[in-house]
Short mmCIF file of C-alpha atoms and ligand atoms in Angstrom, two decimals:
data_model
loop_
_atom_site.label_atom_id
_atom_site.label_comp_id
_atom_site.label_asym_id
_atom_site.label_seq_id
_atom_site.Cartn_x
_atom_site.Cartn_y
_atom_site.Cartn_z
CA UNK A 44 0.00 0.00 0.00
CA UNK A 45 1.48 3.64 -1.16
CA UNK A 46 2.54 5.50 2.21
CA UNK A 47 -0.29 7.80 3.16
CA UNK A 48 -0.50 11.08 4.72
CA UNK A 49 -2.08 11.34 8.36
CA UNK A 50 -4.97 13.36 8.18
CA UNK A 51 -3.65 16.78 9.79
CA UNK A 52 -0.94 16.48 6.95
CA UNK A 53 -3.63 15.89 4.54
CA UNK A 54 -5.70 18.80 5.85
CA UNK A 55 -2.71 21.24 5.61
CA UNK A 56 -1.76 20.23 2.23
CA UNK A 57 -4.89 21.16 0.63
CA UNK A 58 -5.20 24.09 2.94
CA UNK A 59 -1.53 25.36 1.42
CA UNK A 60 -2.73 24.42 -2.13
CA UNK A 61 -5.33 26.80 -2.04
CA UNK A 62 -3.91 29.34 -0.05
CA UNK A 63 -1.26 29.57 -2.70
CA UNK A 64 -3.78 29.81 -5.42
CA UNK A 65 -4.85 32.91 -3.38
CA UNK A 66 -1.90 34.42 -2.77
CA UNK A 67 -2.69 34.46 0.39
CA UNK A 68 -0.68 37.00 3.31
CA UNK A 69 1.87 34.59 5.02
CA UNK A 70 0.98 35.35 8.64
CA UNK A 71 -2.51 34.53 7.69
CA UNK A 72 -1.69 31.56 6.16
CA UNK A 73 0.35 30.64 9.66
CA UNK A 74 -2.84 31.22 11.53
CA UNK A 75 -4.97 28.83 9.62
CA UNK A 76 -2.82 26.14 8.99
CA UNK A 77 -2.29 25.53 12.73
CA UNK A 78 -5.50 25.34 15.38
CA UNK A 79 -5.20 28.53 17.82
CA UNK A 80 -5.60 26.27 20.95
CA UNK A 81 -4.94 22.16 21.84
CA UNK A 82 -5.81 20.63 24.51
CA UNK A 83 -4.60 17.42 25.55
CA UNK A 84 -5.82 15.69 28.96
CA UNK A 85 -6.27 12.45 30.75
CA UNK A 86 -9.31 11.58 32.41
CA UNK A 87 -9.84 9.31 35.51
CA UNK A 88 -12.73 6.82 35.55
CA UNK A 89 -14.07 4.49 38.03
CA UNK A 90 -15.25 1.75 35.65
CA UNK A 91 -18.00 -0.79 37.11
CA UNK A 92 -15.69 -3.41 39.03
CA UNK A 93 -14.54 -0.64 41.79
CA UNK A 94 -11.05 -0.35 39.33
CA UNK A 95 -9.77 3.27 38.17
CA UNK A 96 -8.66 3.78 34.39
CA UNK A 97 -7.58 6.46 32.51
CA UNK A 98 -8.55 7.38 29.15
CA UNK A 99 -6.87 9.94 27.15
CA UNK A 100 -8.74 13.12 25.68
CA UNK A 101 -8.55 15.58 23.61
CA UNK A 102 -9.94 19.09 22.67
CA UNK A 103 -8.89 21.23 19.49
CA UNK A 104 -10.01 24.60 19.09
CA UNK A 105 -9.01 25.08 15.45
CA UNK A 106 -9.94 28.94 14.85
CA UNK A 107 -12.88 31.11 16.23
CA UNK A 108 -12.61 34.22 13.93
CA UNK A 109 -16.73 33.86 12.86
CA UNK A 110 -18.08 32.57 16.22
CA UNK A 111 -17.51 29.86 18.98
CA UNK A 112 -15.78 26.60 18.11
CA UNK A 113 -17.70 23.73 16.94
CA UNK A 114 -17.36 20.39 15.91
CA UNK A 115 -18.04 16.48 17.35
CA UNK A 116 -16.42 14.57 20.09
CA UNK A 117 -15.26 11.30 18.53
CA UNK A 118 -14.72 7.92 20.84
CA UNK A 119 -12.45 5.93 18.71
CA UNK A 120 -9.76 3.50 19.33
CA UNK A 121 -7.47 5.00 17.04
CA UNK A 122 -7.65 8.95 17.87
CA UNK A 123 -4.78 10.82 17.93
CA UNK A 124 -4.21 14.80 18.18
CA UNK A 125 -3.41 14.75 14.64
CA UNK A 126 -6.79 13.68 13.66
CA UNK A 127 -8.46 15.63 16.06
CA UNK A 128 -6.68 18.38 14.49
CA UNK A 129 -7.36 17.41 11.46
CA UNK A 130 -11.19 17.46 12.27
CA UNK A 131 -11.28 20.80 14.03
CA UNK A 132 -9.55 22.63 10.61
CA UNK A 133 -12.30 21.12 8.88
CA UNK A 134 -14.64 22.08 10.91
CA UNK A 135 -13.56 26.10 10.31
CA UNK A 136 -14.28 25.21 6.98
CA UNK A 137 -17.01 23.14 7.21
CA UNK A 138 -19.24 26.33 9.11
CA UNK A 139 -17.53 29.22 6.94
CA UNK A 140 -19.05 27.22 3.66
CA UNK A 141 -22.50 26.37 5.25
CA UNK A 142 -22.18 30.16 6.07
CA UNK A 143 -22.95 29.77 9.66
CA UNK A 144 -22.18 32.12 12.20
CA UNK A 145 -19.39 29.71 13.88
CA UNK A 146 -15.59 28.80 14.22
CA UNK A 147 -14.14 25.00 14.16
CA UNK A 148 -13.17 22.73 16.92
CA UNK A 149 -12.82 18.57 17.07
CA UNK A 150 -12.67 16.33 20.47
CA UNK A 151 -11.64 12.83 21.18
CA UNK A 152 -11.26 10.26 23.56
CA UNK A 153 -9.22 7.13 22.93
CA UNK A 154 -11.61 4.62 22.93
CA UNK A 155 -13.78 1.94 21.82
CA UNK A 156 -16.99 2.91 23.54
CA UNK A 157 -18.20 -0.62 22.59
CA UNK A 158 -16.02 -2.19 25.52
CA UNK A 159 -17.62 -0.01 28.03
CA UNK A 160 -21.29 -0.26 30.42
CA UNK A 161 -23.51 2.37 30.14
CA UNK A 162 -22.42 3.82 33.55
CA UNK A 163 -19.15 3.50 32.52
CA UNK A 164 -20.11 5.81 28.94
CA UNK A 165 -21.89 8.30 31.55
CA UNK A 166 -19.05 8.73 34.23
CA UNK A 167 -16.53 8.72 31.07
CA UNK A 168 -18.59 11.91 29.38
CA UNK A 169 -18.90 13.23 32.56
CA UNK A 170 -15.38 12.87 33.20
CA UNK A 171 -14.34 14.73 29.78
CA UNK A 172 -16.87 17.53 30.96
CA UNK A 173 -14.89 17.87 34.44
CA UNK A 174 -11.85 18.20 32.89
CA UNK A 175 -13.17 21.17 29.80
CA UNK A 176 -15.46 22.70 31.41
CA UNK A 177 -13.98 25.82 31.73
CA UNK A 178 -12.67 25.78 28.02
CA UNK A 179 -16.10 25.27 26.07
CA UNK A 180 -20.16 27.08 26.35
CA UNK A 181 -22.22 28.49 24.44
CA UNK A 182 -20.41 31.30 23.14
CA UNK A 183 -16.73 30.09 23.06
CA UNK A 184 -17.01 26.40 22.32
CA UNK A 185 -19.95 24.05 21.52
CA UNK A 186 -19.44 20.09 21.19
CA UNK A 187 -21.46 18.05 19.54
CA UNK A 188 -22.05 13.83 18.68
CA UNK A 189 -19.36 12.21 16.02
CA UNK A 190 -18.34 9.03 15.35
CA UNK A 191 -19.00 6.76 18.49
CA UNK A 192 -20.78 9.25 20.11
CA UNK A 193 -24.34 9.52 20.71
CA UNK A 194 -27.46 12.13 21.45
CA UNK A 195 -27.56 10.55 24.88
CA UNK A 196 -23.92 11.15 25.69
CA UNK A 197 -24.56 14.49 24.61
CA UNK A 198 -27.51 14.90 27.28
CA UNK A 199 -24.90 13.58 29.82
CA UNK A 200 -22.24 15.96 29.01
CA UNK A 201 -25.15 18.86 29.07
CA UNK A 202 -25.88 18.38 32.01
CA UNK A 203 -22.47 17.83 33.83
CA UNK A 204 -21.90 20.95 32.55
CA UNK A 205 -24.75 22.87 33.48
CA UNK A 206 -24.11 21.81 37.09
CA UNK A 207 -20.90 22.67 36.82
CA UNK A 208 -21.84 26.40 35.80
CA UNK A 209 -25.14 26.13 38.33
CA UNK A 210 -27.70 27.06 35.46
CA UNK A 211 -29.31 25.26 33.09
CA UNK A 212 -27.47 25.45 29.61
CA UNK A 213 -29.07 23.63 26.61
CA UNK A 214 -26.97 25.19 24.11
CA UNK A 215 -23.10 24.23 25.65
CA UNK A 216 -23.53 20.87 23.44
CA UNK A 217 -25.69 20.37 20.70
CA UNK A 218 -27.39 17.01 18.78
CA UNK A 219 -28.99 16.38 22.02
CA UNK A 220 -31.68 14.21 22.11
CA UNK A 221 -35.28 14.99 21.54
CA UNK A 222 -36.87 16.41 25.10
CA UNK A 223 -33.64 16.83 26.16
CA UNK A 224 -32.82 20.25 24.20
CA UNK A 225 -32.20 18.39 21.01
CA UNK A 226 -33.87 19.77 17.56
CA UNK A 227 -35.91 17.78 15.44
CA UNK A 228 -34.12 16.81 12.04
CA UNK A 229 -30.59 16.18 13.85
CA UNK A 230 -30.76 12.98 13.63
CA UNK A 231 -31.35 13.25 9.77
CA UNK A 232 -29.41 16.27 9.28
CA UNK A 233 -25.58 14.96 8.42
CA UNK A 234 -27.41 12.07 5.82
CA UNK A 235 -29.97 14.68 4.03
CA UNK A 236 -27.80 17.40 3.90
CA UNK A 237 -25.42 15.04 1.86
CA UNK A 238 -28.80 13.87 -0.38
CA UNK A 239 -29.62 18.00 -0.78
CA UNK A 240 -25.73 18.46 -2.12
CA UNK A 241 -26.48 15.18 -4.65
CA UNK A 242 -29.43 16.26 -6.02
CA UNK A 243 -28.00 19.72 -6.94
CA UNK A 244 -24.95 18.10 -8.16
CA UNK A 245 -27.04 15.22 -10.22
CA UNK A 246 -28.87 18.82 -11.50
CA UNK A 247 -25.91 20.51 -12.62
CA UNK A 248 -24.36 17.43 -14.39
CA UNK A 249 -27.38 16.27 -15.83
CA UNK A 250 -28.09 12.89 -14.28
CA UNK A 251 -31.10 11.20 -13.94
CA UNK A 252 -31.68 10.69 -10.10
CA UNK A 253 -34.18 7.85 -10.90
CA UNK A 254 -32.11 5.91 -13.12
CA UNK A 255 -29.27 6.58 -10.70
CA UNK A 256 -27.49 3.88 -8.23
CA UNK A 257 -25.23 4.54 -5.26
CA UNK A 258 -22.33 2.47 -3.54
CA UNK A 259 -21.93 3.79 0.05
CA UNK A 260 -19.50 2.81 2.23
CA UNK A 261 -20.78 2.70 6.37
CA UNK A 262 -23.61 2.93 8.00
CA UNK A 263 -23.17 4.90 11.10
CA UNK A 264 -25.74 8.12 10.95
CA UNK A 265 -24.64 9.92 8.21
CA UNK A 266 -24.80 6.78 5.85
CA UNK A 267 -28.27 5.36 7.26
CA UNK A 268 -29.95 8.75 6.26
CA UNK A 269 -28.30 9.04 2.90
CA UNK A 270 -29.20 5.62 2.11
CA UNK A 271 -32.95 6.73 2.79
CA UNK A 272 -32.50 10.02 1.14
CA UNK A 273 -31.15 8.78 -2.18
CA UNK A 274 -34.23 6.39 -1.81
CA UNK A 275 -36.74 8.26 -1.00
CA UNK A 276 -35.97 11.62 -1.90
CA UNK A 277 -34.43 11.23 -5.04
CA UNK A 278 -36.02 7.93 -6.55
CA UNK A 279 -32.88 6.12 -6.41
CA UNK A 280 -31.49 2.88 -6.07
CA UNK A 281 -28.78 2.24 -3.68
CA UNK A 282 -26.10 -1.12 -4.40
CA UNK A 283 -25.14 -1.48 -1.08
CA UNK A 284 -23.74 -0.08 2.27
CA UNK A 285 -20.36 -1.28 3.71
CA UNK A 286 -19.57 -1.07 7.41
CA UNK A 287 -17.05 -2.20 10.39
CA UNK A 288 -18.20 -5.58 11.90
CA UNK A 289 -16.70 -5.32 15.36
CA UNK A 290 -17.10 -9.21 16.31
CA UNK A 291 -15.21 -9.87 13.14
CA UNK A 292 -12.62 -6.64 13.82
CA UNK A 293 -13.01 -6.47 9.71
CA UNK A 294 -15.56 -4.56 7.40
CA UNK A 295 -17.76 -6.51 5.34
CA UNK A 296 -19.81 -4.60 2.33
CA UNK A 297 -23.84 -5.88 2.26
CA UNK A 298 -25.53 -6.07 -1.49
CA UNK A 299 -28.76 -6.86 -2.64
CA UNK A 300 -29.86 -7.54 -6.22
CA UNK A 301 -32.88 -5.40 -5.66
CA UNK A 302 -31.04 -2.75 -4.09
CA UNK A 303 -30.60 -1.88 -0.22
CA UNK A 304 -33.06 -1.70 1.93
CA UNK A 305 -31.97 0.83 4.79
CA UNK A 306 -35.17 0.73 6.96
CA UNK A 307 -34.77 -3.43 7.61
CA UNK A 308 -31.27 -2.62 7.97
CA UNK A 309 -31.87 -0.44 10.64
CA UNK A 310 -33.63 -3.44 12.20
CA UNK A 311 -29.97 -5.54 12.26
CA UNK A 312 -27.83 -2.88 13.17
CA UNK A 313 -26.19 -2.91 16.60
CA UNK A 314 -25.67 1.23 17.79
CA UNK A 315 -22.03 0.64 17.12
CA UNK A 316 -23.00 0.59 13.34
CA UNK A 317 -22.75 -3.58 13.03
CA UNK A 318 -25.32 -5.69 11.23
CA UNK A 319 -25.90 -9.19 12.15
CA UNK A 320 -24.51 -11.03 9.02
CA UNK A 321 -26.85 -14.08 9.36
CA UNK A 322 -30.64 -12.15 9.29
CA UNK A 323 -28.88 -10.06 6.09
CA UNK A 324 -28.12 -13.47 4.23
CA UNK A 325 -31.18 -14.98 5.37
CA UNK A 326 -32.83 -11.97 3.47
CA UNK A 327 -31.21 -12.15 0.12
CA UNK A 328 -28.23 -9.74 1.15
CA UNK A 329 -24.34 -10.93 0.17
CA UNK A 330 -21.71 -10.23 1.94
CA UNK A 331 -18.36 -9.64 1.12
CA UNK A 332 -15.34 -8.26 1.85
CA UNK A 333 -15.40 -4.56 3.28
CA UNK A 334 -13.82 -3.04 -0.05
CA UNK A 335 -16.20 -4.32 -2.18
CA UNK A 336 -18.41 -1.13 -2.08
CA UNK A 337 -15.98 0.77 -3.93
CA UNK A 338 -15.86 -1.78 -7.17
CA UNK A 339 -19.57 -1.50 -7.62
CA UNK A 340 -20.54 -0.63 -11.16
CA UNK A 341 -22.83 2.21 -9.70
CA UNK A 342 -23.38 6.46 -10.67
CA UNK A 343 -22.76 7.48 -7.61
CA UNK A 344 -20.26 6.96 -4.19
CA UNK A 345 -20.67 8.10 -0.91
CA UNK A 346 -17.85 7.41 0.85
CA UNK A 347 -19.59 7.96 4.66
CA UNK A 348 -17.35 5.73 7.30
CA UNK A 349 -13.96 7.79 8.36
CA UNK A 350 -10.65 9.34 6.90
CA UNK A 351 -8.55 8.20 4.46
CA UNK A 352 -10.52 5.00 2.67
CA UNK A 353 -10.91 6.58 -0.82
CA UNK A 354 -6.71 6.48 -1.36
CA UNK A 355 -4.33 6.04 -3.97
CA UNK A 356 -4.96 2.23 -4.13
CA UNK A 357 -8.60 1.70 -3.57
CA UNK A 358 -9.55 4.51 -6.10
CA UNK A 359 -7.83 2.75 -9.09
CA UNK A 360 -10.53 -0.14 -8.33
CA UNK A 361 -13.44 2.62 -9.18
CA UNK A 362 -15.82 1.44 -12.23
CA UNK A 363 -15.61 3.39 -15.10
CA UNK A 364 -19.66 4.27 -14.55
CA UNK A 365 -18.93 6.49 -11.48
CA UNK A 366 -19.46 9.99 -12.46
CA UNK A 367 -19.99 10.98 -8.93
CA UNK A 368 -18.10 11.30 -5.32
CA UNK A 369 -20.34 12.54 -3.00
CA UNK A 370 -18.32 12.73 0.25
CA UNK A 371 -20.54 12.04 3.76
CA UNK A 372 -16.89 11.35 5.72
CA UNK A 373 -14.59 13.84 7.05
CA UNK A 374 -11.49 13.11 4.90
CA UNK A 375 -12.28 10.03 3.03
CA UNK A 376 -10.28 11.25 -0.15
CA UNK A 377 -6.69 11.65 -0.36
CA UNK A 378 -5.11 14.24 -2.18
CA UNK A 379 -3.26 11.44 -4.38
CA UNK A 380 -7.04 10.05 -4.85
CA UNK A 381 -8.51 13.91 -5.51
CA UNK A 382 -5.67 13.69 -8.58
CA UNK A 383 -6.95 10.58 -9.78
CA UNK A 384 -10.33 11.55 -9.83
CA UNK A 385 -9.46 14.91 -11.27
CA UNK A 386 -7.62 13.55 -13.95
CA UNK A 387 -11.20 10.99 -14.75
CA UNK A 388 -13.34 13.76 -14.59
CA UNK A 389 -15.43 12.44 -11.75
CA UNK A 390 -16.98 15.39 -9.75
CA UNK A 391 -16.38 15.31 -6.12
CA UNK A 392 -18.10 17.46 -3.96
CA UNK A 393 -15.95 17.39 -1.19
CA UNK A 394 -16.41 16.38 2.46
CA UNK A 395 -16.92 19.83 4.24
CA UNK A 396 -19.29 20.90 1.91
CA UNK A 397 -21.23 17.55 1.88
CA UNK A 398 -21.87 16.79 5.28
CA UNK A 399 -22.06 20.43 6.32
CA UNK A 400 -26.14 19.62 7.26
CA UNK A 401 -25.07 18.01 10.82
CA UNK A 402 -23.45 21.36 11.89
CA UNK A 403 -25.72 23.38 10.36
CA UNK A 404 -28.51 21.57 11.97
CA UNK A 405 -26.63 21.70 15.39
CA UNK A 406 -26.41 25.65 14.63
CA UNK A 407 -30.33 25.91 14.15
CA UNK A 408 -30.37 23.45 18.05
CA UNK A 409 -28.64 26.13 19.87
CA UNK A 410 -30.50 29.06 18.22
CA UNK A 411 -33.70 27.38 19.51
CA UNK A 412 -31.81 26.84 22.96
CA UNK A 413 -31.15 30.40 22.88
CA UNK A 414 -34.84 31.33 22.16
CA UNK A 415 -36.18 28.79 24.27
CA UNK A 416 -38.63 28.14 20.77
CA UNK A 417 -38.69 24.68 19.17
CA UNK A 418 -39.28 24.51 15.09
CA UNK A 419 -40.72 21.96 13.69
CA UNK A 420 -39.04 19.07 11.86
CA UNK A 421 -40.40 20.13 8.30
CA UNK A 422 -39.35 23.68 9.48
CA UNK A 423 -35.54 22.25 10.49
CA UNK A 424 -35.18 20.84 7.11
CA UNK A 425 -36.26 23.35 5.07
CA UNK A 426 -34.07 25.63 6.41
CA UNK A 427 -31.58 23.20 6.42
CA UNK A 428 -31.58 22.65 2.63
CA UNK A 429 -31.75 26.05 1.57
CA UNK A 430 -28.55 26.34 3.74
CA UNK A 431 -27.44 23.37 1.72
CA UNK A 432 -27.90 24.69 -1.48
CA UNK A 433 -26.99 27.87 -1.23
CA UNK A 434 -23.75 26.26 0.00
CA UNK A 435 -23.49 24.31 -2.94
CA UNK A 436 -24.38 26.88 -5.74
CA UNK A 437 -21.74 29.16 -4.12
CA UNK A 438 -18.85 26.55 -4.11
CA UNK A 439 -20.46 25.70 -8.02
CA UNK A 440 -20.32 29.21 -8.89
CA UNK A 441 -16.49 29.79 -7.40
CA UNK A 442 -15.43 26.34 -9.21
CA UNK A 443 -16.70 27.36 -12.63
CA UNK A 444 -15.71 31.25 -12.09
CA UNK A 445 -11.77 30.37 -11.07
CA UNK A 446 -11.90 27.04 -13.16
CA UNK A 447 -10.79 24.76 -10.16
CA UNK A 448 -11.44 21.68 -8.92
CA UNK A 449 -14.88 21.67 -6.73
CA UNK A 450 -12.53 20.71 -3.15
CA UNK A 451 -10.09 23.92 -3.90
CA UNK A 452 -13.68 25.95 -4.95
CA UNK A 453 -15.06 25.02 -1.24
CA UNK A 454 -11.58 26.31 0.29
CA UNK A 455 -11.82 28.98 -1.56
CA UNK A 456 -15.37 30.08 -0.17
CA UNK A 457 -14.28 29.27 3.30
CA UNK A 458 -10.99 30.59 3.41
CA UNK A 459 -12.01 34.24 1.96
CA UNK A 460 -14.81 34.33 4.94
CA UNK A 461 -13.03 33.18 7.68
CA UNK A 462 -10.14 36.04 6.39
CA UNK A 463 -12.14 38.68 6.29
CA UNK A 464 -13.41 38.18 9.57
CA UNK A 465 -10.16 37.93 10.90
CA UNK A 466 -9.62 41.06 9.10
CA UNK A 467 -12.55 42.66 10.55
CA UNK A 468 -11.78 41.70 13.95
CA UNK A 469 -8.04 43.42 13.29
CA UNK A 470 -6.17 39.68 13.81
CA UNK A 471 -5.10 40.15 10.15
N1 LIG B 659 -19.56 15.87 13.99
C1 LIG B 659 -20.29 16.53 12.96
C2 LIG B 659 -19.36 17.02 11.87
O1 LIG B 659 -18.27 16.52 11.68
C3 LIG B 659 -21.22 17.60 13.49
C4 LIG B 659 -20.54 18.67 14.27
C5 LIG B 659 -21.51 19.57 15.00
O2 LIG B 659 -22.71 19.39 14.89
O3 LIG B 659 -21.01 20.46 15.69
O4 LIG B 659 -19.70 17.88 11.11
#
């Protein structure tokens, strides 16, 4: 396999790509390719059999120039500060395209939260709370669920912190759950706001969403709800899903000749995102190896799992029929992959753009914290994709104006926001 860039070194790459493109001022440049605070922390537990164990965490506060941080808390095995780092540069991106009134910021904890009890999840949240309490709220930093993380841990944190402060504060963490301060539509947002960005993409390059099939690799959130939005929202077909079986520690990829069917799916999927293998066959499904998804002779992919997967050896294996990457991830394409599927004409539009609905979404929870208001779910979305394809049409727009690829057209959106509000704040 071709040596691979970790994803921090991936994110500044195509950060310095663009912000040569830009010409951009070089103590500018030094701001943004660097988060503006880390923090790095270890956090005592009392797990269930009376033993203490301590986890490692992490919170990156990537830049706050348009408003307070935001961005997920991941529990994964494999998190490092890189990736969290990474994450929370996306993030800045991620809010400055969606053209919401917020900064970036990632968090982690090393850790499979499958291996843990409940109480042990609660005390652990808790115990991340205790130690950032002080660093994050409402108006300087906002967490929020990511991979291995879940509305309920969200509640937990919520509320550790709003003892903490000794008032109630709903909008310190957002994709809470519903009656707990969460919005309706979060739970959708990440998977539709992807479907919104496909359907204005399938628009603009003339495809026929009926006729259409998709290959998509996970399902976690974000993939479940694109799965049913490509469905049922745009008529479509999707081949299969692929996701992490963690009995098996491998990834198998589940196909059905008549397409996918996400809602019995749902029915066989544990809430780590793994789907019992035997009540799939028994239903027509095969299953095979966790890169088949990618070798699918399908329209469209949706890369929607984590970094990294779409990379200079898996993207050779790509059928020629793909005229589509739409990416659900954070990260899933490497730059020597974006080159590949440059050079084959295959439009991408890239993560930060994509999945932008799950921050937006958190963005309209904490304005209806702040009111104390609640929309409705048909009012969430519809806000949500206007926000969505606005987004899009703006990084279109840029990408056909400057004649660049549609990832360097989405830096280029964010980047000239969050400048100029660095400029109008006097840091630049
Ligand atoms: N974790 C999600 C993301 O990567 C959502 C972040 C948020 O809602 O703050 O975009």
């Amino acid at each position: 396999m071709a040596e691979q860039l970790n994803a921090f070194e991936m994110a500044q790459e195509q950060f310095d790509h663009v912000a040569k493109l830009l010409k951009l001022d070089s103590t500018v440049s030094e701001m943004l390719r660097w988060p503006m605070r880390e923090y790095s922390f270890r956090i005592p537990v009392r797990m269930d059999d009376g033993s203490t164990r301590v986890f490692q965490g992490f919170r990156v506060q990537h830049n706050d120039a348009r408003g307070p941080n935001k961005g997920g808390i991941r529990f994964h095995p494999a998190e490092t500060l890189d990736t969290v780092r990474a994450l929370a540069t996306w993030m800045t991106w991620k809010c400055a395209v969606a053209d919401i009134p917020l900064g970036g910021g990632k968090g982690g904890i090393i850790v499979d939260p499958a291996t843990l009890s409940v109480h042990e999840k609660e005390r652990l949240c808790r115990g991340w709370v205790d130690v950032m309490w002080k660093n994050i709220g409402p108006r300087n930093d906002v967490p929020a669920p990511d991979v291995g993380t879940t509305p309920q841990m969200m509640g937990w944190m919520m509320d550790e912190y709003s003892k903490l402060v000794g008032q109630y504060t709903p909008g310190v963490f957002t994709g809470k759950p519903l009656g707990g301060g969460g919005s309706e539509g979060r739970t959708e947002a990440t998977g539709y706001g992807v479907i919104y960005t496909v359907r204005e993409a399938m628009k603009h390059l003339k495809m026929d969403p009926k006729n259409s099939v998709a290959a998509i690799e996970g399902f976690g959130n974000v993939a479940q709800y694109a799965a049913i939005g490509f469905i049922e929202m745009l008529g479509g077909k999707v081949a299969c899903v692929s996701c992490w079986d963690r009995n098996d520690k491998k990834s198998y990829t589940y196909s059905h000749k008549d397409g996918i069917d996400p809602h019995f799916l749902l029915t066989i999927v544990d809430e780590y995102g793994t789907i019992d293998k035997k009540k799939a066959q028994d239903k027509g499904y095969v299953v095979e190896d966790g890169g088949a998804w990618i070798t699918k002779d399908v329209d469209v992919l949706i890369p929607a799992a984590i970094e990294g997967h779409v990379n200079a050896d898996t993207v050779k294996t790509i059928s020629k029929r793909v005229k589509l990457v739409a990416e659900g991830a954070n990260g899933p394409v490497t730059p020597e992959a974006d080159e590949y599927l440059k050079a084959n004409k295959i439009f991408e539009i890239p993560d930060f753009l994509c999945n932008a609905g799950g921050v937006t979404t958190s963005y309209f929870e904490s304005v209806q914290n702040d009111m104390n208001f609640y929309w409705t779910k048909q009012e969430v979305l519809e806000k949500l994709d206007t926000k969505m394809t606005q987004a899009f049409n703006a990084v279109l727009h840029m990408s056909e104006k400057e004649k660049v690829y549609m990832r360097d057209a989405a830096y280029m959106v964010a980047i000239d926001r969050v400048v100029k509000a660095m400029q109008l704040r006097g840091w630049a």
